Amino acid sequence: MSESHRFPVAAPQAVPADQAAVRRGNLGRVLRLLRDAGPRSRARIAQETGLNKATVSSLVAELADRGLVTDGEVDRGGAVGRPGLPVHLDGTGVCGIGVELNVDYVAILVLDLGGEVRFEHRVALDVPALGAERTLDEVARLVGEAATAAGAAVPVGITVAVPGLVRSVDGVVPDAPNLGWHDVAVLDGLVARLGPGCPVRVENDANLSAIAEWAMGPEARTPDLVYLTGEVGVGGGLVVDGRLLRGTAGFSGEVGHTPLGDPAVVCGCGRRGCWETVVGLGALLRAAADPDDPVHDSGRDLETRLAELAARADAGDRRTLDALAAVGTGLGTGAAVLINLVNPQVVLLGGYFAVLGRFLLEPMTAELRERVFAADLAGARVVLSTLGFTAAVRGGAHVALEQVLDDPTLVPAPEPIPADPPIRTETSA
Ligand SMILES: [Zn+2]
């Protein structure tokens, strides 16, 4: 989303179809401004939103009532507060929850509206062996644990990241080959376990990671950004002109199944020669180590296994170095297609590509220089994600919080204090 999309210029002369909807939208504009640009005075909010000062004062008062902003200087007896004093976002009372399902782990992260991580946990789990029902049981248990850990921050939404095709309209996963899931009703399954209290949505993991990078990574707000995540599968999230490219059914970014590999090699999806058979985690591990090597043990934490591979590479182990070089070159081949197609400013490498990036960048860049049609990679930089394996859960929590920024009235104001105490009638014994 571009800045102009996030802060649409209001047309004050237009007669609104629904005054309440306009007010909700304006509350959201003020809240979003405070989150994205920091504390500022009412006068400055008015200047930057184009709203008049009296409206801004009224909006700030309502946001304060709902516990979303702090401002100690509002004069409750009068019309407005002192206009020169800054209004601060108070993000502590509201949080979003991001959950990521992957082949060998489930991760969860709680982010409050102020951007603070309140809880973070990853459980090593053999999801394909466990199956959908028992995995969703585990997700529900983790959500309960996370909501308790979040304390005073009330969850306003849960977003579940899945490595596969996601029909976001009804939260069904038609196909997640590496999980072995077909037509799994993730949304309905979780609502049945958690109850209707907290809205749940389901999204593709790479798309959520791209959103996280766009919203909060070091490359935030880069209008044209390609995100590639390396796990067992390989996914892509494309931000074009400041918007996530979803496509007609929401299935964009399935770059892992682009036919760039050896046609003799069968992919997890059943096709042959998919790109992830060259650069997916399975391809790296197979090339780097024998099947009985502990780095293949999916019951162990992935980062521990990757640290073991990095240590071997640092020690000059030829087999590990060759395996990493082959992945780096393969990454260059596929990324060149994306650079030729999208012309991004940044190609971000996430997942295991980021963890082992220092071994991958050189062969990848050499291949890109051969393959990208325009000079100097058409202006693209290849950057390692600093969000690492938390990108998808951060993106999920961020998306969950967006609904409060779109409509802050979702956060209830406390009940008004009754004007008169109830009359007590004395009765004699
Ligand atoms: Zn495939």
Short mmCIF file of C-alpha atoms and ligand atoms in Angstrom, two decimals:
data_model
loop_
_atom_site.label_atom_id
_atom_site.label_comp_id
_atom_site.label_asym_id
_atom_site.label_seq_id
_atom_site.Cartn_x
_atom_site.Cartn_y
_atom_site.Cartn_z
CA MET A 1 0.00 0.00 0.00
CA SER A 2 1.31 3.41 -0.86
CA GLU A 3 1.17 6.33 1.55
CA SER A 4 -1.56 7.87 -0.56
CA HIS A 5 -3.57 4.68 -0.18
CA ARG A 6 -3.05 4.60 3.58
CA PHE A 7 -3.95 8.25 4.10
CA PRO A 8 -6.62 8.95 1.53
CA VAL A 9 -7.45 12.59 1.12
CA ALA A 10 -10.98 13.11 2.41
CA ALA A 11 -13.50 14.98 0.32
CA PRO A 12 -15.11 17.14 3.02
CA GLN A 13 -17.76 18.56 0.69
CA ALA A 14 -19.16 15.15 -0.18
CA VAL A 15 -22.26 14.10 1.73
CA PRO A 16 -21.30 10.85 3.46
CA ALA A 17 -23.60 7.90 2.99
CA ASP A 18 -22.94 6.84 6.55
CA GLN A 19 -21.65 9.36 9.10
CA ALA A 20 -20.68 6.59 11.50
CA ALA A 21 -18.58 4.89 8.82
CA VAL A 22 -16.84 8.18 8.05
CA ARG A 23 -16.08 8.68 11.74
CA ARG A 24 -14.71 5.14 12.06
CA GLY A 25 -12.51 5.81 9.05
CA ASN A 26 -11.26 9.07 10.54
CA LEU A 27 -10.53 7.43 13.91
CA GLY A 28 -8.47 4.90 11.97
CA ARG A 29 -6.60 7.60 10.06
CA VAL A 30 -5.56 9.32 13.27
CA LEU A 31 -4.55 6.05 14.93
CA ARG A 32 -2.56 4.92 11.88
CA LEU A 33 -0.78 8.27 11.69
CA LEU A 34 0.24 8.02 15.36
CA ARG A 35 1.49 4.46 14.87
CA ASP A 36 3.40 5.09 11.67
CA ALA A 37 4.71 8.59 12.27
CA GLY A 38 4.92 8.85 16.06
CA PRO A 39 3.47 11.20 18.69
CA ARG A 40 2.24 14.60 17.50
CA SER A 41 0.04 17.44 18.57
CA ARG A 42 -3.62 17.75 17.62
CA ALA A 43 -2.73 20.73 15.45
CA ARG A 44 -0.23 18.67 13.52
CA ILE A 45 -2.66 15.75 13.19
CA ALA A 46 -5.21 18.18 11.76
CA GLN A 47 -2.62 19.55 9.34
CA GLU A 48 -1.49 16.10 8.19
CA THR A 49 -4.93 14.52 7.82
CA GLY A 50 -6.75 17.55 6.43
CA LEU A 51 -9.37 17.20 9.19
CA ASN A 52 -10.39 20.28 11.15
CA LYS A 53 -9.04 20.82 14.67
CA ALA A 54 -12.36 20.36 16.47
CA THR A 55 -12.89 17.04 14.71
CA VAL A 56 -9.37 15.92 15.61
CA SER A 57 -9.93 16.81 19.28
CA SER A 58 -13.14 14.81 19.32
CA LEU A 59 -11.46 11.84 17.58
CA VAL A 60 -8.52 11.91 20.01
CA ALA A 61 -10.93 12.01 22.96
CA GLU A 62 -12.74 8.93 21.65
CA LEU A 63 -9.48 7.07 20.98
CA ALA A 64 -8.38 7.92 24.54
CA ASP A 65 -11.69 6.59 25.90
CA ARG A 66 -11.04 3.34 24.06
CA GLY A 67 -7.55 3.19 25.58
CA LEU A 68 -5.80 3.47 22.22
CA VAL A 69 -4.03 6.79 22.78
CA THR A 70 -2.71 8.52 25.86
CA ASP A 71 -3.03 12.15 26.43
CA GLY A 72 -3.04 13.43 29.99
CA GLU A 73 -3.98 16.94 29.05
CA VAL A 74 -7.53 16.60 27.83
CA ASP A 75 -9.76 18.92 29.82
CA ARG A 76 -12.76 16.71 30.56
CA GLY A 77 -14.80 19.73 31.62
CA GLY A 78 -14.11 21.74 28.50
CA ALA A 79 -14.25 21.32 24.79
CA VAL A 80 -10.65 20.59 23.84
CA GLY A 81 -7.27 19.72 25.33
CA ARG A 82 -4.23 21.90 25.07
CA PRO A 83 -3.43 21.70 21.38
CA GLY A 84 0.35 21.92 21.66
CA LEU A 85 0.88 18.71 23.62
CA PRO A 86 1.58 15.49 21.77
CA VAL A 87 -0.85 12.60 21.59
CA HIS A 88 0.78 9.16 21.89
CA LEU A 89 -0.39 5.81 20.60
CA ASP A 90 -1.03 3.45 23.49
CA GLY A 91 -0.57 0.03 21.93
CA THR A 92 -0.50 -1.96 25.14
CA GLY A 93 -4.19 -2.88 25.37
CA VAL A 94 -4.59 -4.57 21.99
CA CYS A 95 -2.65 -7.29 20.21
CA GLY A 96 -2.67 -9.40 17.06
CA ILE A 97 -1.61 -13.04 16.93
CA GLY A 98 0.34 -14.57 14.04
CA VAL A 99 0.64 -18.35 13.70
CA GLU A 100 2.79 -20.16 11.15
CA LEU A 101 2.33 -23.79 10.18
CA ASN A 102 5.30 -25.35 8.50
CA VAL A 103 6.58 -28.81 7.67
CA ASP A 104 8.56 -29.26 10.87
CA TYR A 105 7.38 -26.53 13.22
CA VAL A 106 4.51 -24.39 14.39
CA ALA A 107 5.38 -20.83 15.42
CA ILE A 108 3.36 -18.15 17.16
CA LEU A 109 3.97 -14.46 17.86
CA VAL A 110 1.92 -11.82 19.67
CA LEU A 111 2.43 -8.23 18.59
CA ASP A 112 0.77 -5.32 20.35
CA LEU A 113 -0.52 -2.28 18.52
CA GLY A 114 2.61 -0.35 19.45
CA GLY A 115 4.75 -2.92 17.63
CA GLU A 116 6.13 -4.64 20.75
CA VAL A 117 6.48 -8.43 20.64
CA ARG A 118 4.60 -9.70 23.72
CA PHE A 119 5.11 -13.43 23.22
CA GLU A 120 7.01 -15.62 20.80
CA HIS A 121 7.31 -19.38 20.65
CA ARG A 122 8.21 -22.09 18.15
CA VAL A 123 7.53 -25.79 18.61
CA ALA A 124 9.34 -28.45 16.56
CA LEU A 125 6.53 -30.58 15.13
CA ASP A 126 6.26 -33.14 12.32
CA VAL A 127 3.13 -31.57 10.81
CA PRO A 128 2.72 -33.99 7.84
CA ALA A 129 2.89 -36.98 10.21
CA LEU A 130 0.58 -35.36 12.77
CA GLY A 131 -2.13 -34.54 10.23
CA ALA A 132 -4.43 -31.55 10.04
CA GLU A 133 -6.75 -32.24 13.01
CA ARG A 134 -4.03 -32.81 15.58
CA THR A 135 -1.98 -29.91 14.21
CA LEU A 136 -4.97 -27.59 14.64
CA ASP A 137 -5.38 -28.93 18.21
CA GLU A 138 -1.78 -27.89 18.85
CA VAL A 139 -2.36 -24.47 17.24
CA ALA A 140 -5.41 -23.91 19.47
CA ARG A 141 -3.35 -24.86 22.54
CA LEU A 142 -0.58 -22.42 21.51
CA VAL A 143 -3.10 -19.62 20.91
CA GLY A 144 -4.44 -20.14 24.43
CA GLU A 145 -0.92 -20.02 25.84
CA ALA A 146 -0.16 -16.86 23.83
CA ALA A 147 -3.37 -15.09 24.88
CA THR A 148 -2.53 -15.77 28.52
CA ALA A 149 1.04 -14.54 28.05
CA ALA A 150 -0.22 -11.36 26.35
CA GLY A 151 -1.73 -10.30 29.69
CA ALA A 152 -3.62 -7.03 29.44
CA ALA A 153 -3.30 -6.90 25.65
CA VAL A 154 -6.57 -8.25 24.25
CA PRO A 155 -6.24 -10.24 20.99
CA VAL A 156 -8.26 -8.67 18.18
CA GLY A 157 -7.44 -11.25 15.53
CA ILE A 158 -5.44 -14.32 14.59
CA THR A 159 -3.81 -14.85 11.20
CA VAL A 160 -2.57 -18.32 10.29
CA ALA A 161 0.23 -18.63 7.72
CA VAL A 162 0.23 -21.79 5.61
CA PRO A 163 2.88 -22.86 3.07
CA GLY A 164 0.58 -23.54 0.16
CA LEU A 165 -2.46 -22.33 -1.70
CA VAL A 166 -4.88 -20.51 0.58
CA ARG A 167 -8.40 -19.47 -0.33
CA SER A 168 -8.52 -16.48 1.98
CA VAL A 169 -12.27 -15.91 1.48
CA ASP A 170 -13.16 -19.06 3.48
CA GLY A 171 -9.78 -20.06 4.95
CA VAL A 172 -9.62 -23.37 3.09
CA VAL A 173 -6.23 -24.72 2.00
CA PRO A 174 -6.82 -26.48 -1.33
CA ASP A 175 -3.24 -27.69 -1.57
CA ALA A 176 -0.20 -27.52 0.71
CA PRO A 177 1.91 -30.30 -0.80
CA ASN A 178 4.73 -30.25 1.75
CA LEU A 179 2.23 -30.59 4.61
CA GLY A 180 0.32 -33.27 2.68
CA TRP A 181 -2.85 -31.15 3.15
CA HIS A 182 -5.60 -31.02 0.55
CA ASP A 183 -8.87 -29.13 1.02
CA VAL A 184 -8.30 -28.57 4.72
CA ALA A 185 -10.76 -26.12 6.32
CA VAL A 186 -8.21 -24.37 8.54
CA LEU A 187 -10.41 -21.40 9.43
CA ASP A 188 -13.49 -23.45 10.37
CA GLY A 189 -11.32 -25.95 12.24
CA LEU A 190 -9.78 -23.24 14.38
CA VAL A 191 -13.03 -21.36 15.00
CA ALA A 192 -14.55 -24.67 16.19
CA ARG A 193 -11.68 -25.04 18.66
CA LEU A 194 -11.30 -21.42 19.79
CA GLY A 195 -14.89 -20.21 19.70
CA PRO A 196 -16.18 -17.18 17.81
CA GLY A 197 -14.57 -14.51 20.04
CA CYS A 198 -11.52 -13.64 17.99
CA PRO A 199 -11.63 -13.38 14.18
CA VAL A 200 -9.37 -15.87 12.38
CA ARG A 201 -8.01 -15.54 8.88
CA VAL A 202 -5.72 -17.76 6.85
CA GLU A 203 -3.08 -16.55 4.39
CA ASN A 204 -0.14 -17.86 2.39
CA ASP A 205 3.08 -17.76 4.43
CA ALA A 206 5.27 -16.00 1.86
CA ASN A 207 2.62 -13.36 1.27
CA LEU A 208 2.50 -12.62 5.01
CA SER A 209 6.29 -12.50 5.14
CA ALA A 210 6.34 -10.01 2.28
CA ILE A 211 3.78 -7.91 4.18
CA ALA A 212 5.99 -8.04 7.30
CA GLU A 213 9.03 -6.92 5.32
CA TRP A 214 7.04 -4.16 3.71
CA ALA A 215 5.54 -3.02 7.03
CA MET A 216 8.37 -3.36 9.53
CA GLY A 217 11.62 -4.66 8.08
CA PRO A 218 14.67 -2.52 7.26
CA GLU A 219 13.38 -2.32 3.67
CA ALA A 220 9.93 -1.15 4.84
CA ARG A 221 7.85 0.79 2.32
CA THR A 222 9.98 -0.29 -0.65
CA PRO A 223 7.32 -0.07 -3.38
CA ASP A 224 8.62 -2.93 -5.55
CA LEU A 225 9.86 -5.82 -3.48
CA VAL A 226 10.28 -9.53 -4.11
CA TYR A 227 10.39 -11.77 -1.04
CA LEU A 228 11.64 -15.34 -1.33
CA THR A 229 11.40 -17.75 1.55
CA GLY A 230 13.41 -20.94 1.76
CA GLU A 231 11.94 -23.72 3.87
CA VAL A 232 11.18 -27.27 2.74
CA GLY A 233 9.12 -25.45 0.14
CA VAL A 234 10.06 -22.22 -1.59
CA GLY A 235 7.53 -19.41 -1.67
CA GLY A 236 7.42 -15.91 -3.03
CA GLY A 237 5.60 -12.74 -2.08
CA LEU A 238 5.54 -9.94 -4.62
CA VAL A 239 4.89 -6.32 -3.68
CA VAL A 240 4.31 -4.26 -6.82
CA ASP A 241 3.66 -0.50 -6.70
CA GLY A 242 3.29 -0.73 -2.93
CA ARG A 243 0.65 -3.47 -3.00
CA LEU A 244 0.84 -7.19 -2.44
CA LEU A 245 0.19 -8.93 -5.73
CA ARG A 246 -2.53 -11.49 -4.99
CA GLY A 247 -3.81 -12.44 -8.43
CA THR A 248 -7.33 -13.39 -9.40
CA ALA A 249 -7.75 -16.28 -6.91
CA GLY A 250 -5.12 -15.12 -4.41
CA PHE A 251 -2.69 -17.84 -5.50
CA SER A 252 0.17 -15.65 -6.76
CA GLY A 253 3.76 -16.15 -5.69
CA GLU A 254 4.01 -19.93 -6.12
CA VAL A 255 7.50 -19.53 -7.50
CA GLY A 256 8.70 -22.80 -5.96
CA HIS A 257 6.81 -24.71 -8.62
CA THR A 258 8.31 -22.84 -11.58
CA PRO A 259 9.88 -25.44 -13.89
CA LEU A 260 13.52 -24.40 -13.52
CA GLY A 261 14.96 -27.63 -12.17
CA ASP A 262 16.08 -31.01 -13.47
CA PRO A 263 13.02 -32.61 -15.17
CA ALA A 264 14.09 -35.97 -13.71
CA VAL A 265 13.54 -34.83 -10.13
CA VAL A 266 10.05 -35.16 -8.62
CA CYS A 267 8.75 -32.29 -6.45
CA GLY A 268 6.57 -32.58 -3.34
CA CYS A 269 3.69 -31.35 -5.51
CA GLY A 270 4.02 -34.39 -7.80
CA ARG A 271 5.35 -32.47 -10.78
CA ARG A 272 8.87 -32.76 -12.09
CA GLY A 273 11.64 -30.20 -12.19
CA CYS A 274 10.14 -27.59 -9.87
CA TRP A 275 12.50 -24.86 -8.65
CA GLU A 276 12.19 -26.02 -5.04
CA THR A 277 13.80 -29.34 -5.99
CA VAL A 278 16.92 -27.21 -6.61
CA VAL A 279 16.81 -24.62 -3.81
CA GLY A 280 14.40 -25.99 -1.18
CA LEU A 281 15.75 -27.09 2.20
CA GLY A 282 15.39 -30.76 1.21
CA ALA A 283 17.62 -30.23 -1.85
CA LEU A 284 20.30 -28.54 0.25
CA LEU A 285 20.25 -31.22 2.95
CA ARG A 286 20.35 -34.08 0.43
CA ALA A 287 23.34 -32.55 -1.30
CA ALA A 288 25.15 -31.63 1.92
CA ALA A 289 24.70 -34.76 4.05
CA ASP A 290 23.94 -38.50 4.00
CA PRO A 291 20.38 -39.52 4.98
CA ASP A 292 21.41 -40.69 8.48
CA ASP A 293 23.15 -37.38 9.25
CA PRO A 294 21.49 -35.54 12.20
CA VAL A 295 20.93 -32.40 10.06
CA HIS A 296 18.10 -34.37 8.40
CA ASP A 297 16.32 -34.96 11.73
CA SER A 298 13.17 -32.82 11.50
CA GLY A 299 12.52 -33.47 15.20
CA ARG A 300 15.43 -31.14 15.98
CA ASP A 301 15.10 -27.38 15.89
CA LEU A 302 15.73 -26.09 12.37
CA GLU A 303 18.03 -23.27 13.44
CA THR A 304 20.24 -25.75 15.32
CA ARG A 305 20.50 -27.90 12.19
CA LEU A 306 21.32 -24.86 10.03
CA ALA A 307 23.95 -23.72 12.54
CA GLU A 308 25.55 -27.17 12.19
CA LEU A 309 25.69 -26.76 8.40
CA ALA A 310 27.14 -23.24 8.74
CA ALA A 311 29.82 -24.57 11.10
CA ARG A 312 30.79 -27.23 8.56
CA ALA A 313 30.96 -24.63 5.80
CA ASP A 314 33.09 -22.35 7.99
CA ALA A 315 35.40 -25.29 8.65
CA GLY A 316 35.85 -25.64 4.89
CA ASP A 317 33.90 -28.88 4.43
CA ARG A 318 33.91 -29.36 0.65
CA ARG A 319 30.57 -31.20 0.40
CA THR A 320 28.71 -28.57 2.42
CA LEU A 321 30.31 -25.70 0.48
CA ASP A 322 29.46 -27.32 -2.88
CA ALA A 323 25.86 -27.88 -1.78
CA LEU A 324 25.52 -24.24 -0.71
CA ALA A 325 27.11 -23.01 -3.95
CA ALA A 326 24.65 -25.08 -6.00
CA VAL A 327 21.70 -23.59 -4.07
CA GLY A 328 23.15 -20.08 -4.52
CA THR A 329 23.45 -20.55 -8.28
CA GLY A 330 19.93 -22.02 -8.42
CA LEU A 331 18.62 -19.04 -6.47
CA GLY A 332 20.21 -16.75 -9.04
CA THR A 333 18.49 -18.55 -11.92
CA GLY A 334 15.02 -18.20 -10.40
CA ALA A 335 15.53 -14.72 -9.00
CA ALA A 336 16.66 -13.58 -12.46
CA VAL A 337 13.25 -14.59 -13.83
CA LEU A 338 11.56 -12.52 -11.12
CA ILE A 339 13.85 -9.52 -11.63
CA ASN A 340 13.25 -9.61 -15.40
CA LEU A 341 9.52 -9.83 -14.74
CA VAL A 342 8.94 -7.42 -11.84
CA ASN A 343 12.00 -5.11 -11.87
CA PRO A 344 12.09 -4.82 -8.05
CA GLN A 345 14.30 -2.50 -6.01
CA VAL A 346 14.94 -5.27 -3.51
CA VAL A 347 14.99 -9.06 -3.55
CA LEU A 348 14.69 -10.18 0.07
CA LEU A 349 15.84 -13.63 1.08
CA GLY A 350 14.02 -15.14 4.06
CA GLY A 351 13.78 -18.46 5.86
CA TYR A 352 16.90 -20.59 5.61
CA PHE A 353 18.15 -18.47 2.69
CA ALA A 354 18.66 -15.65 5.22
CA VAL A 355 20.32 -17.87 7.84
CA LEU A 356 22.87 -19.28 5.34
CA GLY A 357 22.86 -16.19 3.12
CA ARG A 358 26.54 -15.39 3.54
CA PHE A 359 27.33 -18.61 1.65
CA LEU A 360 24.62 -18.09 -0.99
CA LEU A 361 24.97 -14.45 -2.02
CA GLU A 362 28.17 -14.72 -4.04
CA PRO A 363 27.12 -17.60 -6.36
CA MET A 364 23.61 -16.15 -6.55
CA THR A 365 24.84 -12.71 -7.61
CA ALA A 366 27.22 -14.21 -10.17
CA GLU A 367 24.30 -16.07 -11.75
CA LEU A 368 22.09 -12.97 -11.64
CA ARG A 369 24.73 -10.98 -13.52
CA GLU A 370 24.62 -13.61 -16.27
CA ARG A 371 20.84 -13.89 -16.41
CA VAL A 372 19.25 -10.49 -15.77
CA PHE A 373 18.67 -8.74 -19.07
CA ALA A 374 19.16 -5.12 -17.92
CA ALA A 375 22.53 -3.87 -16.68
CA ASP A 376 23.28 -3.76 -12.94
CA LEU A 377 20.44 -6.18 -12.14
CA ALA A 378 17.99 -3.53 -13.34
CA GLY A 379 18.67 -1.63 -10.12
CA ALA A 380 17.83 -4.54 -7.81
CA ARG A 381 19.67 -5.25 -4.57
CA VAL A 382 19.68 -8.69 -2.96
CA VAL A 383 19.20 -8.36 0.80
CA LEU A 384 19.02 -10.92 3.61
CA SER A 385 15.89 -10.65 5.74
CA THR A 386 16.54 -9.64 9.33
CA LEU A 387 13.12 -10.92 10.39
CA GLY A 388 14.32 -14.45 9.67
CA PHE A 389 11.92 -17.22 10.59
CA THR A 390 9.62 -14.74 12.36
CA ALA A 391 8.60 -12.92 9.16
CA ALA A 392 5.39 -14.89 8.53
CA VAL A 393 4.15 -14.70 12.14
CA ARG A 394 4.99 -10.98 12.32
CA GLY A 395 3.12 -10.42 9.06
CA GLY A 396 0.19 -12.42 10.44
CA ALA A 397 0.04 -10.42 13.67
CA HIS A 398 0.35 -7.18 11.67
CA VAL A 399 -2.57 -8.16 9.41
CA ALA A 400 -4.66 -9.09 12.47
CA LEU A 401 -4.07 -5.61 13.90
CA GLU A 402 -5.01 -3.87 10.64
CA GLN A 403 -8.71 -4.28 11.38
CA VAL A 404 -8.35 -2.10 14.50
CA LEU A 405 -6.57 0.53 12.43
CA ASP A 406 -9.38 0.34 9.89
CA ASP A 407 -12.04 0.54 12.60
CA PRO A 408 -10.87 1.51 16.12
CA THR A 409 -14.45 1.18 17.43
CA LEU A 410 -13.83 -2.59 17.45
CA VAL A 411 -12.06 -1.87 20.74
CA PRO A 412 -14.87 -1.22 23.21
CA ALA A 413 -14.94 1.90 25.35
CA PRO A 414 -15.45 1.14 29.02
CA GLU A 415 -19.04 1.21 30.26
CA PRO A 416 -20.03 4.73 31.37
CA ILE A 417 -20.26 5.16 35.14
CA PRO A 418 -23.94 5.43 36.19
CA ALA A 419 -24.84 9.01 37.13
CA ASP A 420 -26.75 8.04 40.29
CA PRO A 421 -26.14 5.07 42.53
CA PRO A 422 -29.12 2.74 42.82
CA ILE A 423 -31.43 3.64 45.72
CA ARG A 424 -31.16 1.18 48.56
CA THR A 425 -34.36 0.52 50.45
CA GLU A 426 -33.87 -0.22 54.11
CA THR A 427 -36.02 -3.08 55.27
CA SER A 428 -36.65 -3.81 58.89
CA ALA A 429 -36.23 -7.29 60.19
ZN ZN B 1 6.33 -28.53 -7.38
#
